XYZ file of C-alpha atoms in Angstrom:
630
model
C 84.932 47.147 120.125
C 82.799 44.306 121.130
C 79.570 42.389 119.763
C 77.418 40.610 122.699
C 75.241 37.324 123.822
C 72.357 37.149 122.715
C 70.068 37.680 126.075
C 67.219 37.730 123.613
C 66.410 36.793 120.462
C 63.602 39.163 118.598
C 59.667 37.785 117.982
C 59.542 36.962 114.621
C 56.755 39.124 113.141
C 53.657 37.722 111.592
C 53.592 38.297 107.461
C 49.973 37.794 107.357
C 46.827 38.936 109.412
C 45.145 37.936 111.947
C 41.587 37.027 111.509
C 40.275 37.354 115.043
C 36.256 35.707 115.263
C 34.181 37.384 118.251
C 31.867 35.050 119.305
C 29.032 37.289 120.808
C 27.399 36.414 123.649
C 24.881 37.480 126.800
C 25.788 39.949 129.088
C 24.885 37.946 132.143
C 26.754 35.014 130.791
C 30.162 37.600 129.806
C 29.738 38.464 134.104
C 29.727 34.333 135.013
C 32.313 33.971 132.790
C 34.728 36.911 133.591
C 33.354 35.648 137.988
C 34.580 31.992 137.392
C 37.699 33.091 136.060
C 38.170 35.209 138.584
C 37.477 32.393 141.666
C 39.811 29.465 139.483
C 43.306 32.152 139.503
C 41.976 33.059 143.385
C 41.766 29.942 144.241
C 44.925 28.003 142.450
C 46.772 30.906 144.250
C 46.016 30.344 147.216
C 46.633 26.753 146.404
C 49.955 27.138 145.344
C 51.243 29.580 148.758
C 49.799 27.263 150.990
C 51.989 24.350 149.150
C 55.035 26.344 148.487
C 54.405 27.169 152.437
C 53.776 23.268 153.831
C 57.147 22.475 151.126
C 59.187 25.224 153.656
C 58.253 24.985 156.859
C 60.194 21.454 156.939
C 56.631 18.923 157.365
C 57.067 19.165 152.902
C 60.774 19.075 152.233
C 61.686 15.847 150.074
C 58.410 15.299 149.424
C 57.199 14.017 146.046
C 54.480 15.815 144.890
C 56.198 19.207 145.996
C 59.440 18.207 144.938
C 57.686 17.722 141.805
C 55.524 21.171 141.358
C 58.883 21.931 142.555
C 59.985 20.595 138.631
C 57.467 21.382 136.943
C 57.791 25.075 138.052
C 61.411 25.171 137.575
C 62.530 29.267 136.970
C 66.077 27.932 136.034
C 65.772 27.579 132.664
C 67.110 30.686 130.547
C 64.756 30.874 126.992
C 67.513 34.380 127.152
C 70.896 33.454 128.337
C 73.121 32.407 126.369
C 76.623 30.395 127.192
C 77.568 30.218 123.307
C 79.875 32.173 121.796
C 78.457 34.219 118.902
C 77.361 37.259 117.932
C 74.298 39.086 118.787
C 72.443 41.680 120.259
C 70.856 42.733 123.513
C 68.906 45.840 125.064
C 69.365 47.167 129.168
C 68.256 49.822 130.462
C 70.747 51.684 130.864
C 68.875 54.454 133.455
C 70.644 54.362 137.107
C 73.034 52.413 136.244
C 76.823 53.626 136.191
C 78.552 53.159 132.813
C 82.033 52.050 133.457
C 84.798 52.734 130.882
C 86.861 50.495 129.246
C 90.503 51.009 130.749
C 93.542 52.474 127.749
C 95.049 49.157 126.162
C 98.229 49.298 128.018
C 96.452 48.174 130.840
C 95.679 44.951 128.849
C 97.557 42.776 130.427
C 97.773 44.328 133.786
C 98.545 42.310 137.274
C 97.676 45.043 139.634
C 99.856 43.525 142.543
C 102.259 42.850 141.187
C 102.834 45.636 138.815
C 106.993 45.946 136.999
C 106.711 49.565 138.206
C 106.275 49.061 141.386
C 107.685 46.368 141.883
C 111.456 47.831 141.634
C 110.770 50.480 144.690
C 110.912 47.402 146.617
C 113.971 46.010 147.673
C 115.526 43.219 145.810
C 116.746 41.268 148.677
C 115.381 38.031 149.446
C 113.221 38.925 146.113
C 110.314 41.041 147.629
C 110.716 43.534 144.962
C 108.838 40.167 143.394
C 106.572 39.352 145.386
C 102.190 41.034 146.529
C 102.615 44.735 146.501
C 99.094 46.322 145.626
C 98.350 49.429 144.574
C 96.294 51.663 147.957
C 92.761 52.212 146.991
C 93.569 55.941 145.594
C 95.578 54.330 142.711
C 92.660 51.552 141.992
C 91.907 51.359 138.554
C 88.006 52.055 138.455
C 87.778 51.205 134.382
C 87.982 47.058 132.842
C 90.562 45.595 131.545
C 90.261 44.848 127.730
C 91.611 42.077 125.700
C 94.347 42.969 123.041
C 92.610 43.173 119.271
C 92.075 39.723 118.147
C 90.970 37.789 121.390
C 89.595 34.457 120.523
C 88.749 32.136 123.066
C 91.715 29.580 124.089
C 91.718 25.447 122.528
C 90.070 22.705 123.963
C 91.375 21.419 126.322
C 94.362 18.971 126.638
C 94.520 20.942 122.392
C 95.559 23.795 124.475
C 98.291 21.744 126.922
C 99.688 22.052 122.945
C 98.452 25.295 121.709
C 98.119 28.787 122.313
C 96.803 31.788 120.220
C 99.283 34.389 119.452
C 96.889 37.104 119.229
C 95.488 35.818 122.412
C 99.847 36.395 124.371
C 101.450 38.231 121.881
C 105.083 37.930 124.119
C 107.679 35.952 122.021
C 110.321 36.525 124.138
C 110.419 33.051 125.179
C 111.153 31.631 121.912
C 113.991 33.147 121.575
C 115.148 33.351 124.973
C 114.520 29.578 125.714
C 114.245 28.307 122.099
C 116.992 25.491 122.640
C 115.050 24.398 125.968
C 112.220 23.567 123.640
C 109.735 25.596 126.490
C 107.597 27.087 123.473
C 108.370 28.227 119.345
C 105.668 30.312 117.209
C 104.508 29.363 114.454
C 101.842 31.105 112.118
C 99.670 32.865 114.650
C 100.155 29.887 117.319
C 102.492 29.366 119.809
C 103.542 25.309 120.134
C 104.112 24.156 123.466
C 106.504 20.787 122.724
C 106.159 20.175 126.773
C 110.228 21.063 127.305
C 111.848 22.607 129.919
C 115.248 23.603 130.740
C 116.186 19.984 133.173
C 113.874 18.053 129.844
C 114.369 19.210 126.653
C 112.748 16.407 125.192
C 109.639 16.435 126.862
C 108.139 15.978 129.930
C 106.629 12.247 130.111
C 110.235 10.573 129.727
C 111.060 13.124 132.376
C 108.080 12.459 134.368
C 108.301 8.155 133.674
C 111.478 8.783 135.264
C 109.796 10.675 138.143
C 107.604 7.555 138.718
C 110.081 4.721 138.526
C 110.779 5.925 142.364
C 107.960 7.871 143.401
C 103.910 6.454 143.535
C 102.464 8.451 140.762
C 99.746 6.231 139.360
C 98.453 4.795 141.538
C 96.612 8.052 143.554
C 99.218 7.665 146.113
C 100.410 11.606 144.086
C 97.875 13.186 144.400
C 98.604 17.392 144.718
C 101.984 18.738 143.599
C 103.513 21.576 144.476
C 105.996 23.780 140.994
C 108.464 25.933 142.828
C 109.457 28.819 139.312
C 107.217 26.705 136.953
C 108.178 28.049 133.701
C 105.106 27.364 131.013
C 104.736 24.704 133.239
C 105.023 22.014 131.411
C 105.257 19.880 134.195
C 102.326 20.730 136.245
C 100.915 20.713 132.416
C 101.672 16.370 131.527
C 101.348 15.801 135.232
C 98.002 16.041 134.508
C 96.970 12.442 132.102
C 97.765 10.765 135.622
C 95.640 12.843 137.751
C 98.013 14.484 139.004
C 97.172 17.972 139.784
C 99.829 20.799 140.592
C 100.177 23.846 141.758
C 102.867 26.093 139.657
C 104.241 29.085 140.253
C 106.777 31.581 139.038
C 106.900 35.301 139.501
C 106.580 37.823 136.866
C 109.838 39.103 135.788
C 111.624 38.627 132.442
C 110.603 35.450 131.205
C 107.636 37.215 130.230
C 104.072 36.175 130.656
C 105.283 32.703 131.353
C 101.752 32.030 133.621
C 100.308 33.769 131.462
C 101.027 31.042 129.363
C 100.369 28.279 131.125
C 96.839 29.854 132.245
C 96.261 29.836 128.581
C 97.376 26.440 127.731
C 94.766 25.542 130.262
C 96.900 24.130 133.603
C 96.807 25.660 137.055
C 99.523 28.586 137.770
C 99.488 32.010 140.081
C 101.625 34.060 140.159
C 103.929 33.688 143.043
C 107.595 33.491 144.617
C 109.891 31.787 147.201
C 110.517 35.591 148.764
C 110.498 37.017 152.429
C 107.066 35.666 153.369
C 105.114 32.399 153.847
C 103.417 31.100 150.640
C 100.199 31.050 150.573
C 98.950 27.586 151.218
C 98.587 25.626 154.165
C 100.718 22.676 156.627
C 100.647 19.380 154.967
C 98.923 20.550 151.407
C 101.317 19.086 148.215
C 101.732 14.604 148.402
C 105.543 16.280 146.474
C 107.130 19.134 145.232
C 109.076 19.716 142.191
C 111.991 22.457 141.550
C 113.291 21.995 138.595
C 116.092 24.684 138.047
C 113.866 27.308 139.426
C 117.252 29.128 141.016
C 115.862 29.060 143.946
C 118.899 29.550 146.590
C 118.159 25.937 148.927
C 120.977 26.663 151.469
C 120.652 30.912 152.462
C 118.801 32.076 154.516
C 119.602 29.088 157.552
C 118.085 27.251 155.403
C 114.802 29.118 155.368
C 113.428 27.808 152.293
C 113.159 24.427 152.792
C 111.142 24.663 155.863
C 108.655 26.420 154.226
C 109.204 23.652 151.319
C 108.672 21.837 154.614
C 105.951 23.704 155.357
C 103.435 23.008 153.283
C 105.199 18.680 152.413
C 102.590 16.153 153.621
C 104.204 13.591 156.661
C 105.135 10.918 153.788
C 105.737 13.653 150.861
C 108.116 14.267 147.656
C 111.151 16.657 147.328
C 112.155 16.941 143.888
C 115.399 18.640 142.710
C 116.545 18.677 139.084
C 119.706 20.980 137.855
C 122.551 22.480 140.523
C 123.892 21.601 142.153
C 123.018 18.269 141.853
C 125.923 15.952 139.322
C 128.199 19.730 139.977
C 130.917 17.105 139.784
C 129.767 16.033 135.137
C 128.327 19.826 135.688
C 130.372 22.442 137.033
C 131.889 24.342 134.013
C 128.523 23.624 131.930
C 127.601 25.629 134.784
C 129.544 27.938 134.600
C 130.328 27.806 138.689
C 133.169 27.030 140.963
C 133.115 23.914 142.092
C 133.659 24.952 145.545
C 130.355 26.763 145.256
C 128.252 23.998 143.933
C 129.946 21.485 146.837
C 129.518 23.560 149.352
C 125.331 24.209 147.931
C 124.706 20.878 148.269
C 126.461 20.420 151.291
C 124.431 22.438 152.828
C 121.420 20.809 150.989
C 121.847 17.530 153.262
C 122.374 19.395 156.206
C 119.072 20.821 156.303
C 116.926 18.142 154.582
C 118.162 15.602 157.375
C 117.181 18.069 159.810
C 113.971 18.267 158.564
C 113.729 14.743 158.242
C 113.246 13.911 154.501
C 115.413 10.856 154.364
C 117.743 10.635 150.359
C 115.840 7.935 147.664
C 117.145 8.587 144.480
C 119.830 10.540 142.946
C 120.755 9.463 139.377
C 122.472 11.979 136.182
C 120.782 15.175 137.759
C 117.751 14.535 139.459
C 117.817 14.318 143.734
C 115.129 12.961 145.387
C 113.899 13.414 149.255
C 111.025 11.982 150.950
C 109.409 13.584 154.527
C 109.715 11.111 157.725
C 106.180 9.707 158.281
C 106.200 11.375 161.832
C 108.789 12.528 164.312
C 109.151 9.363 165.898
C 110.632 7.556 162.767
C 113.825 11.153 162.511
C 117.341 10.172 162.202
C 117.823 13.444 163.595
C 118.443 13.866 167.033
C 115.432 14.688 168.774
C 117.712 17.669 170.547
C 119.352 19.350 167.501
C 115.920 19.527 165.522
C 114.074 20.295 168.717
C 116.451 23.579 168.700
C 115.320 24.757 165.771
C 111.132 24.103 166.122
C 109.000 26.701 165.421
C 107.095 27.909 168.948
C 104.101 29.908 169.305
C 102.971 29.616 165.963
C 99.728 28.198 163.517
C 101.652 26.979 160.649
C 98.271 27.742 158.625
C 98.225 31.493 159.418
C 100.298 32.364 156.210
C 98.757 35.529 155.158
C 101.672 38.210 154.743
C 103.396 36.830 157.076
C 107.633 36.349 157.227
C 109.323 33.359 156.897
C 110.806 32.396 160.124
C 114.582 30.420 160.270
C 111.728 26.663 161.757
C 110.723 23.983 161.718
C 106.872 23.164 161.584
C 106.168 20.186 164.290
C 104.735 17.143 163.057
C 101.182 16.653 164.714
C 101.128 14.325 167.320
C 100.745 10.547 166.517
C 100.367 7.475 169.513
C 102.443 4.836 167.165
C 105.945 4.706 165.213
C 103.868 4.092 162.054
C 100.969 6.198 162.906
C 101.314 9.161 159.843
C 101.140 12.590 161.223
C 97.575 13.765 160.907
C 96.407 11.349 159.296
C 96.688 8.656 156.566
C 94.602 9.779 153.566
C 93.020 7.164 150.626
C 94.308 7.301 147.408
C 92.719 9.328 145.394
C 90.129 9.719 144.252
C 88.216 7.835 146.797
C 89.871 10.812 149.386
C 88.063 12.978 147.378
C 85.059 12.061 149.392
C 85.747 10.618 152.696
C 85.693 12.501 155.934
C 89.070 14.923 155.359
C 91.904 13.832 158.250
C 91.027 17.605 159.832
C 88.087 17.030 160.107
C 87.725 13.322 161.830
C 90.178 14.218 163.746
C 88.246 17.677 164.910
C 90.832 20.088 163.988
C 88.305 21.855 162.322
C 86.315 23.736 164.784
C 81.820 22.597 165.147
C 82.505 20.915 161.955
C 82.244 16.821 162.681
C 81.719 14.241 159.564
C 77.847 14.268 159.482
C 78.285 18.106 158.419
C 80.689 17.544 155.851
C 78.737 14.460 154.349
C 75.654 16.646 154.058
C 77.832 19.962 152.557
C 78.989 17.022 150.088
C 75.562 16.116 148.830
C 74.064 19.745 149.068
C 76.416 20.560 146.471
C 75.967 18.024 144.681
C 72.220 18.946 144.457
C 73.093 23.087 143.619
C 75.772 22.185 141.387
C 73.201 19.372 139.514
C 71.065 22.716 139.355
C 73.863 24.895 138.081
C 74.253 22.165 134.822
C 70.243 23.022 134.070
C 70.783 26.929 133.569
C 73.934 26.313 131.969
C 74.264 22.965 129.663
C 77.786 23.953 128.917
C 79.160 23.614 133.685
C 80.826 20.362 133.083
C 82.133 20.501 129.468
C 84.986 21.656 128.061
C 83.582 24.675 127.232
C 84.779 26.057 131.304
C 88.029 24.525 131.331
C 90.081 26.707 133.699
C 87.115 27.420 136.481
C 87.650 29.227 140.450
C 85.639 29.133 143.416
C 86.639 32.224 144.972
C 85.176 31.264 148.162
C 85.184 27.628 148.767
C 83.963 26.043 151.903
C 85.347 22.450 152.457
C 85.914 22.622 148.597
C 82.658 20.382 147.680
C 81.768 22.598 144.233
C 84.772 21.413 142.929
C 84.445 18.171 144.287
C 80.661 17.928 142.132
C 82.502 19.242 139.291
C 85.487 16.420 139.393
C 86.553 15.849 135.256
C 89.608 16.084 133.724
C 88.150 18.771 131.184
C 88.487 20.858 134.002
C 89.963 22.382 137.325
C 89.332 24.309 139.348
C 90.961 27.485 141.937
C 90.047 26.564 145.749
C 89.782 30.286 147.172
C 90.003 30.596 150.724
C 89.179 34.211 152.071
C 91.393 35.222 154.536
C 88.272 36.395 156.586
C 86.685 33.387 156.409
C 84.872 32.103 159.340
C 86.376 28.865 159.058
C 90.523 28.163 157.692
C 89.182 25.052 155.480
C 92.319 25.520 152.696
C 93.382 22.031 154.427
C 90.311 19.878 154.410
C 90.394 20.389 149.898
C 94.076 19.731 150.256
C 93.641 16.385 152.330
C 90.637 15.541 149.400
C 92.860 16.354 146.703
C 91.886 19.588 145.051
C 93.998 22.712 145.427
C 94.057 26.241 146.272
C 95.257 29.276 147.400
C 94.421 31.728 150.240
C 92.915 34.826 149.083
C 91.709 38.509 150.434
C 89.662 39.833 148.061
C 90.376 43.555 148.852
C 92.969 43.149 146.877
C 93.830 41.183 142.963
C 94.765 37.980 142.627
C 97.705 36.931 141.589
C 96.672 36.197 138.386
C 96.683 37.670 134.779
C 93.617 39.783 133.260
C 90.945 36.835 131.495
C 92.907 33.433 133.143
C 89.308 32.297 134.004
C 86.230 30.873 131.934
C 83.924 30.427 135.067
C 83.365 32.177 138.147
C 81.999 30.717 141.590
C 80.875 33.159 144.370
C 78.671 31.915 147.240
C 77.812 33.881 149.273
C 81.213 37.055 149.257
C 79.538 39.230 149.483
C 77.289 38.906 152.418
C 80.896 38.180 153.958
C 83.022 41.099 152.806
C 79.865 43.186 153.623
C 81.763 46.239 155.476
C 85.275 44.759 154.259
C 85.757 47.056 151.346
C 84.107 47.472 148.428
C 81.014 45.200 146.041
C 82.728 47.254 143.062
C 86.511 46.422 144.097
C 85.857 42.840 143.620
C 83.356 43.121 140.862
C 86.197 44.569 139.160
C 88.536 42.442 140.033
C 86.096 39.469 138.928
C 85.694 40.866 135.719
C 89.204 42.005 134.985
C 90.372 37.695 135.151
C 87.020 36.365 133.459
C 87.088 35.728 129.975
C 85.594 37.289 126.739
C 82.374 35.398 126.907
C 83.399 33.332 130.713
C 80.549 33.378 132.824
C 79.761 34.108 136.190
C 76.940 31.947 139.341
C 76.948 34.496 142.056
C 74.922 32.646 144.972
C 73.704 34.767 147.448
C 70.735 36.330 149.425
C 68.142 38.140 147.015
C 68.601 41.203 147.958
C 72.679 41.768 147.550
C 72.160 40.474 144.041
C 70.506 43.419 143.088
C 73.504 45.218 144.231
C 75.073 43.254 142.222
C 73.587 42.995 139.238
C 73.294 46.751 138.666
C 76.484 47.029 139.490
C 77.363 44.532 136.873
C 75.140 45.756 133.989
C 76.797 48.089 133.825
C 80.562 46.243 132.827
C 78.877 45.043 130.411
C 77.494 41.367 131.561
C 74.344 40.236 131.244
C 73.044 38.501 134.242
C 69.531 36.560 134.747
C 67.981 36.435 138.702
C 67.150 32.823 139.269
C 65.214 31.604 141.920
C 66.786 28.386 144.570
C 67.067 25.334 143.166
C 64.013 24.776 145.926
C 61.372 27.151 144.681
C 60.665 30.862 145.268
C 60.546 31.394 148.351
C 64.175 30.573 149.171
C 65.673 34.075 149.641
C 69.148 32.635 148.865
C 69.113 32.896 144.942
C 71.533 32.501 142.146
C 72.291 35.103 139.605
C 74.138 33.984 136.688
C 76.178 36.770 133.796
C 77.829 36.293 130.806
C 80.589 38.456 130.020
C 80.372 39.806 126.799
C 83.207 40.042 124.146
C 84.828 43.160 124.030
C 88.884 44.061 122.546
C 90.304 47.324 122.843
C 90.699 49.300 119.930
C 94.584 50.757 120.324
C 93.548 53.489 116.340
C 91.005 54.955 119.179
C 92.826 55.279 122.948
C 96.606 55.779 121.960
């Protein structure tokens, strides 16, 4: 079943006859007029060609006259591409275009690298079976993932935080399993999220208030957070109004669709697990990490899991643990666990935390909070004991499919006892456009503060051009946004608003590893290889941005695979912005025309002589038909 977004409205037919007046003149006058017209056209063409060449030569760059000519002849106004949600029709030539068929309805919630059937063939030890296990090239689907029947656009934020349409995520199991914990309730044709959780049944707001009494959440010191085992991400959802953005993750397991619910609510989340491989985040990324009864055995495997949290926790950052084993003396019977076992579990956590140079700053009820020291000089632990566990010859940002080991990521060197290892960050939002410490210190090879500042300015310019193309960018229409090749995160910085958030993806094959810079700006992101499927459910992003992605992946993997993955994760009537060389974009345009997308190629904002172009696309609305397919 399909309804298409309007690309072009047919011109209204005239109901009356036209009256044409013909003025006869001499043949000589006609020839004269024709000659003059031709000369005028040739003259104008030469003038504008010369002006364009002069503007692009560097001498006329920024010239007010040239800029005004570009503005007046702006080709970025798209009268025949509509980004609104409504019905219509489109005429697309299907000659020489491969038409991709819908997948079977059973694939509606297909997650290629987290497929339940494939997962069960892997060992359960250390949650290996819940990690990424992607299909081989021959196993990949070459079809379009359908939306479920009745699918509707999500509620706008902040209403989406509290309500999700049942048709979009038709899974009720959590309403039964977590009924007494206030996670989610089913009401009519919607799910309602009261904001509760296993450790905060009375609401996330009150729970966060208790944390804020110890952790500087309110003043912008804490901006980025990591929620391990997030459930439906209510903790992250309620942090957003305090200007804190959480990267939440949970496995695809018996708690069906928990990450899918989070994203449908408009909250950042990915499918993931703390198992045997490193988390896909850089070192010193998060100001705060959180575990609310996340069931991770923190004391197991010689402290490997806590050491991994330490790797991604910024010096001076906070770790929050609520639930078992904290306050075991009171709760061991309710938890139905031997008190000796719980006591030993907490003893191990305390021991490892001390080794990591974490200081416990608070313990009350079932909540304990540790703070990581700002540098190695401030550790109370004997350096000789700690040194035996320090990782050797290891890059802390080399994480893609790398096994975790029981070693401690060393602090960056400091020159004084009160210096923050890795550099001091400004409070948010000031840190968003300040030069990040990784760049100021020269840690990112070949990148200077001036280059970073120019990148910030450039992307403000690009985003302003995007907004002229699509008036809904920057509004609640696009809540969940992804930048597939994020660079320094300047696209996201230019869009920064409570109305949206951006998942900044740094490809594992990118020339420069910039994800640490992105986190230092107070943004979130993840490493990923686009030759594989992303760790998310279908239909979880409203707007996708792909800058230079296909040039980057040329000869690395199939363009078709990347585009089909983009189609999988994009919502019906969601939009995509491609920025690349024109020859690349023409290939992309041809391919996605067979994927039920409407497209328009647009000149660079600096004019038609720039080889880099912009391709904008809208995914049409269509759903799977169970009657026809099953």
